[in-house]
CSV table of C-alpha atoms in Angstrom, one decimal:
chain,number,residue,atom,x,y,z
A,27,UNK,CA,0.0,0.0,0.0
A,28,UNK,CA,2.9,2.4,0.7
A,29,UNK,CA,6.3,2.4,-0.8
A,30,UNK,CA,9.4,5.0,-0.2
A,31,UNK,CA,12.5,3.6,-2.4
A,32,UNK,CA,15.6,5.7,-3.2
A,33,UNK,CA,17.1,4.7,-5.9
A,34,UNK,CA,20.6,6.3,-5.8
A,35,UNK,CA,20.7,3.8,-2.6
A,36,UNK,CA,19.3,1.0,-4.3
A,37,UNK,CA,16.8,0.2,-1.2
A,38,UNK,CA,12.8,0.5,-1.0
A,39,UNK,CA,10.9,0.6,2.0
A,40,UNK,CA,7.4,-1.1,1.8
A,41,UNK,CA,4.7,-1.1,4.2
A,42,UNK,CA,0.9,-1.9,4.7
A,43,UNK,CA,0.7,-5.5,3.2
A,44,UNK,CA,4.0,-5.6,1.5
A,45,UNK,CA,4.6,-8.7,-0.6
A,46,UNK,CA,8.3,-9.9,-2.0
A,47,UNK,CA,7.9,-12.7,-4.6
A,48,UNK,CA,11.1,-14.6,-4.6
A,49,UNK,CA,10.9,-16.7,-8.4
A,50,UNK,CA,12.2,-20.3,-8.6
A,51,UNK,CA,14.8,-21.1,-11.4
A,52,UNK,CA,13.1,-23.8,-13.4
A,53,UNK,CA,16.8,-25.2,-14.2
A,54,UNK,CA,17.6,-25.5,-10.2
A,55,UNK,CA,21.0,-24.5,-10.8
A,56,UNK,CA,22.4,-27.0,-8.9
A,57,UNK,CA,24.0,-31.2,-9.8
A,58,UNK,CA,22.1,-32.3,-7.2
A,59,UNK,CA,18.5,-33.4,-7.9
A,60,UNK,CA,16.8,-32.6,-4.5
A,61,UNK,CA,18.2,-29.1,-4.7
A,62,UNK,CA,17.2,-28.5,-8.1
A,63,UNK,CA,13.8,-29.7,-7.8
A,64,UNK,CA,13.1,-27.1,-4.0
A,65,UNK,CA,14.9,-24.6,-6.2
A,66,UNK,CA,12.3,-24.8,-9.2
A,67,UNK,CA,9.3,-23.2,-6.5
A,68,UNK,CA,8.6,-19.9,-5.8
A,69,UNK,CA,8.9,-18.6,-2.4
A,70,UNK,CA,6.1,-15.0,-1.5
A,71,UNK,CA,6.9,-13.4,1.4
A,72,UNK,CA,4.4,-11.4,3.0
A,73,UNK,CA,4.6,-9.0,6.3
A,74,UNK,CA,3.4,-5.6,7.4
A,75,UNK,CA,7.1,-4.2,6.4
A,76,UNK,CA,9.4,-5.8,3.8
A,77,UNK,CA,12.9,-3.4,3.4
A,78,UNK,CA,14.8,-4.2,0.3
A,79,UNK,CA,18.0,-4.0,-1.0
A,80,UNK,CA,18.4,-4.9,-5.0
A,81,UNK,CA,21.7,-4.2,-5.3
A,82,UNK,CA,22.7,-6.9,-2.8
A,83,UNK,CA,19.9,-8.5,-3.4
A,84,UNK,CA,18.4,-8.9,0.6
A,85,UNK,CA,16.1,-8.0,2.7
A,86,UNK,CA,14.1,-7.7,5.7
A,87,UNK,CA,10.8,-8.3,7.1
A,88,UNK,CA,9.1,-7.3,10.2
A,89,UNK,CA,5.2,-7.6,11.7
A,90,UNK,CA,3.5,-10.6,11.2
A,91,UNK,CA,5.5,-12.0,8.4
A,92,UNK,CA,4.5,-15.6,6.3
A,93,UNK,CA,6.9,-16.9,3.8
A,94,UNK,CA,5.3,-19.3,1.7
A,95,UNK,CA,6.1,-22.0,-0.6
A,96,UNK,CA,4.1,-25.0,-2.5
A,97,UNK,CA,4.3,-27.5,0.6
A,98,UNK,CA,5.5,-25.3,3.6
A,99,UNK,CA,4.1,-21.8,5.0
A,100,UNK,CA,6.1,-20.5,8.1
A,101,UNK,CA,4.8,-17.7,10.4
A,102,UNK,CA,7.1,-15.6,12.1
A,103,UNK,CA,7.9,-12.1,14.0
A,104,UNK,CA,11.1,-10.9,12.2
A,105,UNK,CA,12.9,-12.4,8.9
A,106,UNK,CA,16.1,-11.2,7.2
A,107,UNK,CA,17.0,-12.7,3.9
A,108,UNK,CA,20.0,-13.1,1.1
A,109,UNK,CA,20.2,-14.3,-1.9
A,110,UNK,CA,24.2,-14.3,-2.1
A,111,UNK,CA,23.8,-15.7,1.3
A,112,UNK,CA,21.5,-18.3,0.2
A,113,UNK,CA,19.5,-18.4,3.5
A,114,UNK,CA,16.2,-16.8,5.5
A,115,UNK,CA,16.3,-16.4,8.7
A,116,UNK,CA,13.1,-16.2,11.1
A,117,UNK,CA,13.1,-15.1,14.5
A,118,UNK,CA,10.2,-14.6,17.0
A,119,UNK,CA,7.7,-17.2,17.6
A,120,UNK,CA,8.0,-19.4,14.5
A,121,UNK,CA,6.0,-21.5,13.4
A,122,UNK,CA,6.5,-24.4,10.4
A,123,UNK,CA,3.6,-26.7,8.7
A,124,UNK,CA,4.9,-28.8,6.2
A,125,UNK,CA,1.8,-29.4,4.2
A,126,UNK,CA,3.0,-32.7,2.6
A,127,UNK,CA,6.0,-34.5,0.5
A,128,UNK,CA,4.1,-35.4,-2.3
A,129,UNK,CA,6.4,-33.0,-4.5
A,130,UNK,CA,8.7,-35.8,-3.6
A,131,UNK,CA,7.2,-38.4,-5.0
A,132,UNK,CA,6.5,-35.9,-8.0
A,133,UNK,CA,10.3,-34.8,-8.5
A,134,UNK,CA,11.4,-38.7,-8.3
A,135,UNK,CA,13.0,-38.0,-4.6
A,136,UNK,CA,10.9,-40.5,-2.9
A,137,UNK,CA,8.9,-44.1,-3.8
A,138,UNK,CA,5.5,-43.8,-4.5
A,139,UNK,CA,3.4,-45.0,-1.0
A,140,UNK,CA,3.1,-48.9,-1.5
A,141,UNK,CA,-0.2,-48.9,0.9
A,142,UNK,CA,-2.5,-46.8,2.8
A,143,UNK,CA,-0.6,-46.0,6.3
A,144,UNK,CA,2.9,-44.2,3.9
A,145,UNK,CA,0.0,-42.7,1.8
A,146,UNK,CA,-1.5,-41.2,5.0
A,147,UNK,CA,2.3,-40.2,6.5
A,148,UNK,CA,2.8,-38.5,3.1
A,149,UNK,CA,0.2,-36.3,2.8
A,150,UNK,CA,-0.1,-35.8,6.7
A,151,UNK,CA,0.6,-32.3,7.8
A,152,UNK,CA,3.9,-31.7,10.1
A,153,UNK,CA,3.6,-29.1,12.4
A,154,UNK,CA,6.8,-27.0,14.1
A,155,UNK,CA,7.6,-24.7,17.1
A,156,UNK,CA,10.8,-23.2,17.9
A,157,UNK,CA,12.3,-19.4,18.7
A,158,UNK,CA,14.6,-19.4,15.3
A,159,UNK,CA,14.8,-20.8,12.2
A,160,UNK,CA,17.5,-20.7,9.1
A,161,UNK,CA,16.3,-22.3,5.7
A,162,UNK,CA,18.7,-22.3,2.8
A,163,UNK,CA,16.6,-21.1,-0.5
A,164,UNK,CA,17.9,-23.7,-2.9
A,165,UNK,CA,17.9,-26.9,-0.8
A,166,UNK,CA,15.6,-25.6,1.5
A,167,UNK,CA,16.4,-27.4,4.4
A,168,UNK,CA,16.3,-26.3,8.1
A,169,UNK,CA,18.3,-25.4,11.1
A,170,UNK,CA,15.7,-24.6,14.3
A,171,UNK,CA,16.5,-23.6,17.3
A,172,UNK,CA,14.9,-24.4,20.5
A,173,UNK,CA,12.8,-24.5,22.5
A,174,UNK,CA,11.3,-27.2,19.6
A,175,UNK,CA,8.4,-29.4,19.6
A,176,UNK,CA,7.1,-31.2,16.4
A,177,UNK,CA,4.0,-32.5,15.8
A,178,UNK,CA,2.6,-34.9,13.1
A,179,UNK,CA,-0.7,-36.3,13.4
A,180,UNK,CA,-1.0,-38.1,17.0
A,181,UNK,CA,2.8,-38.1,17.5
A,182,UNK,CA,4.6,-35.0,19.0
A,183,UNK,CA,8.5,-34.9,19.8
A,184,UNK,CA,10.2,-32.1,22.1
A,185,UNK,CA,14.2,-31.2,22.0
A,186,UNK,CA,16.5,-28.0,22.3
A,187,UNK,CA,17.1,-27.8,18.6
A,188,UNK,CA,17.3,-29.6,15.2
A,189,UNK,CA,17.8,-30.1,11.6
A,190,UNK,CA,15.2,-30.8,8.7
A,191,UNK,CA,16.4,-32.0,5.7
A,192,UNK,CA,13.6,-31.6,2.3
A,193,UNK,CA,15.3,-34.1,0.1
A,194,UNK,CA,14.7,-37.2,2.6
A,195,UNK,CA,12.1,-35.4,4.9
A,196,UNK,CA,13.9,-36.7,7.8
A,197,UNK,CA,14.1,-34.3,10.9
A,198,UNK,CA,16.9,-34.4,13.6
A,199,UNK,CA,15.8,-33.8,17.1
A,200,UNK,CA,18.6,-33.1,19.9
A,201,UNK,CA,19.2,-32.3,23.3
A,202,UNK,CA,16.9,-33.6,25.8
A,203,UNK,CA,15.0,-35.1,23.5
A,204,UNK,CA,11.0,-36.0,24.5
A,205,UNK,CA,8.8,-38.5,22.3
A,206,UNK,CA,5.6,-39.2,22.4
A,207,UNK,CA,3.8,-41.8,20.2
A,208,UNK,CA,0.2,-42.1,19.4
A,209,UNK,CA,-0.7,-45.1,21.2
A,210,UNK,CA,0.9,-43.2,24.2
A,211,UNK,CA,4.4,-44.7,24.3
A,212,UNK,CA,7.1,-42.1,25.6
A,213,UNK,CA,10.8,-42.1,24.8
A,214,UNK,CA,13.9,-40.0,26.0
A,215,UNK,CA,17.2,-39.6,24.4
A,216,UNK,CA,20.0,-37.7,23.4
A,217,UNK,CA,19.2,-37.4,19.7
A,218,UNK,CA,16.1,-38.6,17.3
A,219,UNK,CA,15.8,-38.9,14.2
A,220,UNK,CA,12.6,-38.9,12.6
A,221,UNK,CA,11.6,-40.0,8.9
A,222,UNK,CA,8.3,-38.1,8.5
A,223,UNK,CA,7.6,-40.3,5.2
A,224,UNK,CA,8.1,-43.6,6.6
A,225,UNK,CA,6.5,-42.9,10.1
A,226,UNK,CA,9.7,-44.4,12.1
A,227,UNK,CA,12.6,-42.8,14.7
A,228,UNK,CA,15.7,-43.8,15.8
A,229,UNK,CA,16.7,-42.9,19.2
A,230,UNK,CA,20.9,-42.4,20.6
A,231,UNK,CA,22.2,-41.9,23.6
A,232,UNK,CA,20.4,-42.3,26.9
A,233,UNK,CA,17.5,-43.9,25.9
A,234,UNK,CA,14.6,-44.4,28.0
A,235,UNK,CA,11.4,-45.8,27.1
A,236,UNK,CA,7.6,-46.1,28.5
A,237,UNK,CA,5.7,-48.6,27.2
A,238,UNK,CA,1.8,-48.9,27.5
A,239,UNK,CA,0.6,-52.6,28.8
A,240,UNK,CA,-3.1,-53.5,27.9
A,241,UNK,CA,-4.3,-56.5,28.8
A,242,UNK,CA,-5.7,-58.6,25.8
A,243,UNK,CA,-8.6,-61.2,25.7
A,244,UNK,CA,-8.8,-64.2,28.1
A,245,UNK,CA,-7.3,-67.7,26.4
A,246,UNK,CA,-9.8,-70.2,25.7
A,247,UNK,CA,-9.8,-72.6,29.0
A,248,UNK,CA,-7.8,-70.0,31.1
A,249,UNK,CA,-9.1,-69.1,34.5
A,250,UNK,CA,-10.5,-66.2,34.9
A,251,UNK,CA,-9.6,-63.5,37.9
A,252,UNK,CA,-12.3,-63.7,40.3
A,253,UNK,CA,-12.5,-60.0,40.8
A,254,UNK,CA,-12.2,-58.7,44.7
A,255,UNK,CA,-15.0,-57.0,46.3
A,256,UNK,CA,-14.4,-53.5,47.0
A,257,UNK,CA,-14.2,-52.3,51.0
């Protein structure tokens, strides 16, 4: 809505629903097929003030910003970001959903589900906390800072800080590590890592686990437990 640029400085200040479009190169620019695939989407960055810089080619971003691409939207207070760099950073409250992998599957990065439950963990949402946040803009995976909890579906996992990685969609969660599984199993470790795709973890270092015990149906000919009256 509101735009002061000077051009001898090569910087424009934009306010009131300011919008940066960052465009993907279709060729990915890079030998490696993950990379090139996250670097053919676009990435619109939205916020209540977007500074920007064209001859170095960064900027900033402050109130209420949302940086969006085709499978992940992150919401946070403050972002900074350069292209030479080849990074954002997001500080505040930020917040991550990673709408799906299916662009995977698309790019030929992952298999194609072979039933209903990798389907389901494909497609599933993937939801993230954490204080700070650096994405590269080409590979487009993560560095997070803690506190951290991630959530997908039932399934939630706590630590002081971690590492996403786009190609395999396999997150790293460290440091004081809390798990918690849908059927109400808990873990504690060192250091998790998570496959989002494959719905499995792999837990190091000073493991601890919880297991819940139900009792299952009575054997045919078994006695039964004669239950005791109550005082």
């Amino acid at each position: 809505r509101r735009l002061r640029a000077n051009l001898s400085a090569r910087r424009a200040d934009v306010r009131d629903d300011a919008t940066l479009v960052r465009a993907g190169d279709p060729a990915g620019g890079s030998p490696d097929r993950a990379a090139g695939v996250a670097a053919g989407d676009a990435t619109t960055v939205t916020a209540g003030r977007i500074v920007f810089r064209w001859d170095a080619n960064e900027g900033e971003a402050e109130d209420h910003v949302v940086v969006k691409q085709r499978d992940r939207t992150v919401w946070a207070d403050r972002m900074t970001y350069s292209e030479p760099g080849n990074r954002v950073v997001m500080t505040g409250r930020v917040v991550i959903e990673q709408l799906s992998g299916e662009s995977l599957v698309r790019g030929g990065l992952a298999p194609s589900p072979r039933g209903g439950r990798e389907q389901d963990a494909l497609t599933s949402a993937t939801r993230v906390t954490c204080t700070r946040l650096t994405m590269t803009l080409r590979e487009r995976d993560v560095e997070l800072d803690g506190p951290l909890v991630v959530t997908q579906k039932a399934r939630s996992a706590s630590g002081d800080r971690g590492t996403y990685t786009h190609a395999t969609r396999r997150m790293v969660v460290l440091g004081n590590v809390r798990m918690r599984e849908a059927d109400g199993q808990r873990l504690r470790a060192d250091r998790v890592v998570i496959s989002l795709v494959e719905e499995t973890f792999e837990a190091e270092g000073n493991v601890v686990t919880e297991f819940v015990i139900r009792s299952g149906p009575t054997a045919p000919g078994a006695p039964r437990a004669t239950p005791t009256p109550a005082p």
